[in-house]
Coordinates of C-alpha atoms in Angstrom, one line a residue:
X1 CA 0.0 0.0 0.0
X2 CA 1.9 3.5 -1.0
X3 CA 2.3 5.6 2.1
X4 CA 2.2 9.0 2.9
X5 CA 3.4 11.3 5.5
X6 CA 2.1 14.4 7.3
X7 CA 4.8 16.8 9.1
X8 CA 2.8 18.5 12.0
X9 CA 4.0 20.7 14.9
X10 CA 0.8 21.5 16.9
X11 CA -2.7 19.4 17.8
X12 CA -4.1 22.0 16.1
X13 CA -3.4 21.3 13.0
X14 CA -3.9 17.6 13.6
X15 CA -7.5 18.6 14.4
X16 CA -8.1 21.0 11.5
X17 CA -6.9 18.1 9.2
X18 CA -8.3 15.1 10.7
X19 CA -11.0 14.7 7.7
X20 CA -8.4 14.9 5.3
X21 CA -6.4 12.7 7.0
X22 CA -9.1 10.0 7.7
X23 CA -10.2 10.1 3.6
X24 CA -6.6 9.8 2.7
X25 CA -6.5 6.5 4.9
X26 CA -8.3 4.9 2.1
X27 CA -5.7 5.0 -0.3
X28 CA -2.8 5.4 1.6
X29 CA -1.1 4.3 4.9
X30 CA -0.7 7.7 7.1
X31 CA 2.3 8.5 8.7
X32 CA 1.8 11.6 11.3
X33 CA 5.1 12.8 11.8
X34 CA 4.7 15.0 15.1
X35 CA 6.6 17.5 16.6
X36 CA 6.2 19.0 19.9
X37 CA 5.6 23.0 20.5
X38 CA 8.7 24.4 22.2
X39 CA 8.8 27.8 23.5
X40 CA 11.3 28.7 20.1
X41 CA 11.1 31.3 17.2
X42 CA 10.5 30.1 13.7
X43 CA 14.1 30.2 12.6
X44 CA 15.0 28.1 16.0
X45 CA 11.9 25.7 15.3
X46 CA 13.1 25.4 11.8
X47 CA 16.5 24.4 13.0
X48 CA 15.5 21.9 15.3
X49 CA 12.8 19.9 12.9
X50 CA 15.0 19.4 9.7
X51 CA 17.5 16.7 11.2
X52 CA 14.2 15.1 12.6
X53 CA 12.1 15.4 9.7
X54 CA 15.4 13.8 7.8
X55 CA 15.5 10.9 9.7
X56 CA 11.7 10.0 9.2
X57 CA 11.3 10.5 5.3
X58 CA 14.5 8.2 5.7
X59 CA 12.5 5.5 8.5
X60 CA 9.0 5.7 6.3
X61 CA 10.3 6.2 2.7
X62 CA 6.7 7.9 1.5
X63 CA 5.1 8.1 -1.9
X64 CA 4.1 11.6 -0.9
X65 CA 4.5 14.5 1.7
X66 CA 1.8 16.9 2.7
X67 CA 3.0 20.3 3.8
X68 CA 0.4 22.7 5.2
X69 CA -0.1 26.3 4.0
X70 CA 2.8 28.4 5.0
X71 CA 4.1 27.6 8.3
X72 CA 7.9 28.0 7.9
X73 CA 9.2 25.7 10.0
X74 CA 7.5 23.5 7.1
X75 CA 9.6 24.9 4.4
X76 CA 12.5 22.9 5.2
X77 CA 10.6 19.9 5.3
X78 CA 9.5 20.4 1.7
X79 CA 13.0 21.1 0.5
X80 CA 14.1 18.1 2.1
X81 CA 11.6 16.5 0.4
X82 CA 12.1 17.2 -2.9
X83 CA 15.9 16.7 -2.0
X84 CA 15.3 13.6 -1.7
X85 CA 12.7 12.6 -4.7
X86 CA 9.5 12.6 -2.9
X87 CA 6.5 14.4 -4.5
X88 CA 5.4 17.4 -2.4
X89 CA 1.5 18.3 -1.9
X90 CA 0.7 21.9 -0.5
X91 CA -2.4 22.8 1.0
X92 CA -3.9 26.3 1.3
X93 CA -1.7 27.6 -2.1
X94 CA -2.2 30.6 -3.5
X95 CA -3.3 33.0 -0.1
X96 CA -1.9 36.1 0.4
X97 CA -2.2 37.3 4.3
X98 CA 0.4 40.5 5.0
X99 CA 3.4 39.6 6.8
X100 CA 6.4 37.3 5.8
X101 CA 4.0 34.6 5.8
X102 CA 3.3 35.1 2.2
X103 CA 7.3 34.2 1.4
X104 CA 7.3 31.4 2.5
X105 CA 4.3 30.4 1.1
X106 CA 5.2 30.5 -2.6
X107 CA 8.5 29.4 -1.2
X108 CA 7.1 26.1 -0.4
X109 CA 4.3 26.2 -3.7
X110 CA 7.5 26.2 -6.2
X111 CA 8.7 23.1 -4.3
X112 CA 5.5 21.4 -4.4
X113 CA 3.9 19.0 -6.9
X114 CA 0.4 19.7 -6.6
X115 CA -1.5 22.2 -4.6
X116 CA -4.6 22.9 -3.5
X117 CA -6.0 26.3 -3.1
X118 CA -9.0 27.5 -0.9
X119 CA -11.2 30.1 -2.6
X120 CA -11.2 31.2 -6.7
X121 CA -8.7 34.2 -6.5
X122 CA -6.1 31.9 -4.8
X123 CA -6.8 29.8 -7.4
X124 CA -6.1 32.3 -10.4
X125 CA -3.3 33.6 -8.8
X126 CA -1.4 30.1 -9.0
X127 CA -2.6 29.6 -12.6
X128 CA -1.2 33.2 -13.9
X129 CA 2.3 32.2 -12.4
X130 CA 2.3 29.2 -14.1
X131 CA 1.8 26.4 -11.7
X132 CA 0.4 23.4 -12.9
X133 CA -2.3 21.0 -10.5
X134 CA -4.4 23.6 -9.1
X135 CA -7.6 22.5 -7.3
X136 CA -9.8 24.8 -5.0
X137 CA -11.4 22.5 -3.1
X138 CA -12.1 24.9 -0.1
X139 CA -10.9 25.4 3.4
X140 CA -10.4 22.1 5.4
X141 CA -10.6 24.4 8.6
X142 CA -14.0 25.7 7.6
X143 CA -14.9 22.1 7.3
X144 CA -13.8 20.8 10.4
X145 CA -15.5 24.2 12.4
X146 CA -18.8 22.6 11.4
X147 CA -18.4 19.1 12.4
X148 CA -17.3 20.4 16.0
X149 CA -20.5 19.6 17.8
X150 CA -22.3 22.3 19.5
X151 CA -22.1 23.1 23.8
X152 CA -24.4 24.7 25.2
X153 CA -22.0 26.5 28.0
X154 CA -23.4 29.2 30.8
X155 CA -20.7 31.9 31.1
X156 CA -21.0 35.6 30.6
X157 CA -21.0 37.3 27.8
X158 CA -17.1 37.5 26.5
X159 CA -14.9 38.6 23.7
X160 CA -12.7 36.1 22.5
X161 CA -8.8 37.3 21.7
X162 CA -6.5 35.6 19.7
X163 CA -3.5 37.5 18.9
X164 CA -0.3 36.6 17.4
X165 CA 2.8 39.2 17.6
X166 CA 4.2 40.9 15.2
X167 CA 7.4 43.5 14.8
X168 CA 5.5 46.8 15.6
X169 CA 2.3 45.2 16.4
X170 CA 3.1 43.4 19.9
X171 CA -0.6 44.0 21.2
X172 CA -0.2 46.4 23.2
X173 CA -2.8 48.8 22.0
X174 CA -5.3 46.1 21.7
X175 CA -4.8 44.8 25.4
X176 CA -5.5 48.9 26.2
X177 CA -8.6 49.3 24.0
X178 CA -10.2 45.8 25.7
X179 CA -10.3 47.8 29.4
X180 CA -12.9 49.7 28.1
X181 CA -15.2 46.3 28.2
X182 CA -15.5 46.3 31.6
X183 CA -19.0 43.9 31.4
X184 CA -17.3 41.3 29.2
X185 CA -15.4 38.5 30.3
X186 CA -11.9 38.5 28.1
X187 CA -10.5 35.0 27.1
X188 CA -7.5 35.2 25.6
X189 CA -5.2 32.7 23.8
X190 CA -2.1 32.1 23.2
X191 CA -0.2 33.5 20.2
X192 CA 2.6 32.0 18.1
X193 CA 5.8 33.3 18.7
X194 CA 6.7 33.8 14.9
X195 CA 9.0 37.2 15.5
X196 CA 10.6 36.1 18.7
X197 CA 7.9 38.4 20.4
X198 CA 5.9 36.8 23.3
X199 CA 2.1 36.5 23.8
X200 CA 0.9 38.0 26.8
X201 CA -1.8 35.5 26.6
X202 CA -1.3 32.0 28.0
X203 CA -3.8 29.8 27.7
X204 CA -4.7 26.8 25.4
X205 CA -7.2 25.0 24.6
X206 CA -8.2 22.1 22.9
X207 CA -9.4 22.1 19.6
X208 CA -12.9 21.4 19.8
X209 CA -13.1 23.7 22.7
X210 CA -11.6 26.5 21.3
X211 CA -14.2 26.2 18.1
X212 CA -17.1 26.2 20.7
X213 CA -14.9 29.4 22.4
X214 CA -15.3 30.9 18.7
X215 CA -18.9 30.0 17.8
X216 CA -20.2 31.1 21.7
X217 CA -18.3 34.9 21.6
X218 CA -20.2 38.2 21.5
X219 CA -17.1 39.0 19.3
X220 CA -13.6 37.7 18.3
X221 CA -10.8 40.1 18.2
X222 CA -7.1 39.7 16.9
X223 CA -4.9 39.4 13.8
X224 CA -5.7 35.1 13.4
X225 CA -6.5 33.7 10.2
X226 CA -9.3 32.0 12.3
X227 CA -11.4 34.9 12.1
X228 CA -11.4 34.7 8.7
X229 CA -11.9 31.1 8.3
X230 CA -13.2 29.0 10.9
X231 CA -15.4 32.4 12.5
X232 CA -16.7 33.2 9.1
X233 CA -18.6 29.8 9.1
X234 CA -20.4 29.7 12.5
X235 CA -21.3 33.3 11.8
X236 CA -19.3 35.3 14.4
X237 CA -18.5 38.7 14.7
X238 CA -15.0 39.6 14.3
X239 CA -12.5 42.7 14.4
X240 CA -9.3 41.6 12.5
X241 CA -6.7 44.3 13.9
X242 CA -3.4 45.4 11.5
X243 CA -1.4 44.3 9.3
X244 CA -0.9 40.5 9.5
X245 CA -4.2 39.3 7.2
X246 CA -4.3 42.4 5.1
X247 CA -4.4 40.8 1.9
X248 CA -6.9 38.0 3.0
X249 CA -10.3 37.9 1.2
X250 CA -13.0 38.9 4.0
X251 CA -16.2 37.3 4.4
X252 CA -19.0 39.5 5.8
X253 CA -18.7 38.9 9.3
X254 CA -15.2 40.5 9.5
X255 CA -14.5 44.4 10.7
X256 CA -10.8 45.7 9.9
X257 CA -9.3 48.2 12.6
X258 CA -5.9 49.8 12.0
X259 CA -3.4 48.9 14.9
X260 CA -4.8 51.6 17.0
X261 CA -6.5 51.9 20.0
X262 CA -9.3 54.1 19.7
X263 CA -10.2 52.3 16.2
X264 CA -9.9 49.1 18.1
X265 CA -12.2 50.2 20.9
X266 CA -14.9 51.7 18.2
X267 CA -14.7 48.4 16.1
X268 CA -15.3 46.0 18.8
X269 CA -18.3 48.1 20.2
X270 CA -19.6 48.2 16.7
X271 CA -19.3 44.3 15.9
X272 CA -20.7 43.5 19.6
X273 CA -24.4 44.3 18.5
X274 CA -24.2 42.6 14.6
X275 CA -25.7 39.3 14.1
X276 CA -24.0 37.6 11.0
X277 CA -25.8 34.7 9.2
X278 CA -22.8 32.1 7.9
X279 CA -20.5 33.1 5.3
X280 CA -19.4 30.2 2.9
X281 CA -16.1 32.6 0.8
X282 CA -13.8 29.8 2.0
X283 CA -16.1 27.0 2.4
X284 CA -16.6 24.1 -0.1
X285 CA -18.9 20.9 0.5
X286 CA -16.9 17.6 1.0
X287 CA -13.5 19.2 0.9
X288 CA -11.6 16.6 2.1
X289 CA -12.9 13.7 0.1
X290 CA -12.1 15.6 -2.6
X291 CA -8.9 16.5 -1.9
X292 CA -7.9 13.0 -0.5
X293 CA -9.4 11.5 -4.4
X294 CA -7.4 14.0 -6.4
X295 CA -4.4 12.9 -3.9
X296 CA -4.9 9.0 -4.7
X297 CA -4.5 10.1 -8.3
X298 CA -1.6 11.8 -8.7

């Protein structure tokens, strides 16, 4: 049976792919190759995955590798990859957020073999450069958003923040404009460390918990792709803050405020008394059994 392996360096990724992973089971045999989170920044993570990532394409030998979207500690996985005659799948190809992000992104799309794209401009942005195997089969975390069951949780009413450092954007502002929301509970939770730049937020959360965190908010707040995504599905009203998803395509449920604190303040009040039915930009129906098909083709 020809056998294909998945680099991953958080649960949360596990989760988000956990369709595409079961579909692919029907063609392939899965290898999950896991790393844990470590308190590092990108270039450091980077560092410390490629001799480990080595020695499993070595161990396991795939017909494939899968590399996620645009996390960089990925890149070198792909390039050992290719190094080393394996074909190289990407998913989420063809985004553009704001920050370095993008880089690495195309980085990894010219290393890959086929990729799949998540909504139609992605998709005409990796045809007009050329790339061949382009399929927008939608957003595998949209998907898995709406198989999280539902909980029905008693709490006061709360923003949810999920905010994610950048170089001149360390949150500062944003942790001064959420005072002002004195009758809301805050949750926050914890950033990536992509710039070296510490969240102020600690807490994690599972998963499925954190999609029932998302769904449940009077409004989500920060510079996540999540609020773009995985909120734009169960119809929650977000304030996407600066520069990091600039370039992103916004569903309707999304407010942009500059990295500033009074336009911070303004947008949240604004977004806590809209009511947003679903928005579908990223979404596609059976994503992951189509994705896993084309997969077992090539």
């Amino acid at each position: 049976m020809k056998k294909i392996i998945f680099p991953c360096t958080s649960p949360i990724h596990i989760a988000r792919n956990q369709l595409l992973l079961k579909e692919l089971e029907k063609y392939f045999r899965v290898c999950i190759a896991t790393y844990g989170e470590k308190n590092m920044k990108m270039d450091e993570i980077a560092c410390d995955i490629t001799p480990k990532f080595k020695w499993a394409l070595d161990k396991e030998k795939p017909d494939a590798v899968i590399i996620r979207a645009d996390r960089a500690e990925l890149l070198p996985c792909a390039m050992l990859s290719v190094y080393g005659g394996y074909k190289v799948i990407q998913l989420e190809a063809g985004d553009k957020s704001g920050t370095w992000d993008d880089k690495v992104r195309y980085a990894i799309s010219y290393l890959a073999d086929a990729h799949f794209t998540t909504n139609d401009p992605a998709t005409i942005k990796m045809l007009s450069l050329g790339f061949e195997n382009v399929y927008n089969m939608g957003s595998l975390d949209c998907e898995y958003a709406l198989t999280v069951k539902p909980q029905n949780a008693t709490r006061k009413p709360y923003i949810l923040v999920t905010w994610h450092p950048i170089q001149n954007e360390d949150g500062t502002l944003l942790y001064e404009a959420l005072k002002a929301f004195q009758d809301y509970e805050i949750i926050g939770v914890r950033g990536n460390k992509d710039y070296g730049i510490a969240s102020s937020y600690k807490e994690w959360y599972q998963p499925e918990e954190f999609i029932n965190l998302l769904r449940g908010a009077s409004c989500a707040v920060g510079n996540s792709s999540c609020l773009l995504k995985e909120a734009s599905v169960l119809g929650t009203p977000c304030v996407l803050i600066g520069e990091r998803q600039k370039n992103r395509l916004r569903p309707k449920n999304v407010k942009d405020a500059k990295y500033d604190k009074e336009d911070i303040e303004y947008s949240i009040k604004y977004q806590l008394h809209k009511k947003y039915e679903p928005d579908y930009l990223y979404y596609r129906e059976g994503t992951s059994k189509k994705i896993a098909e084309v997969i077992s083709l090539i």
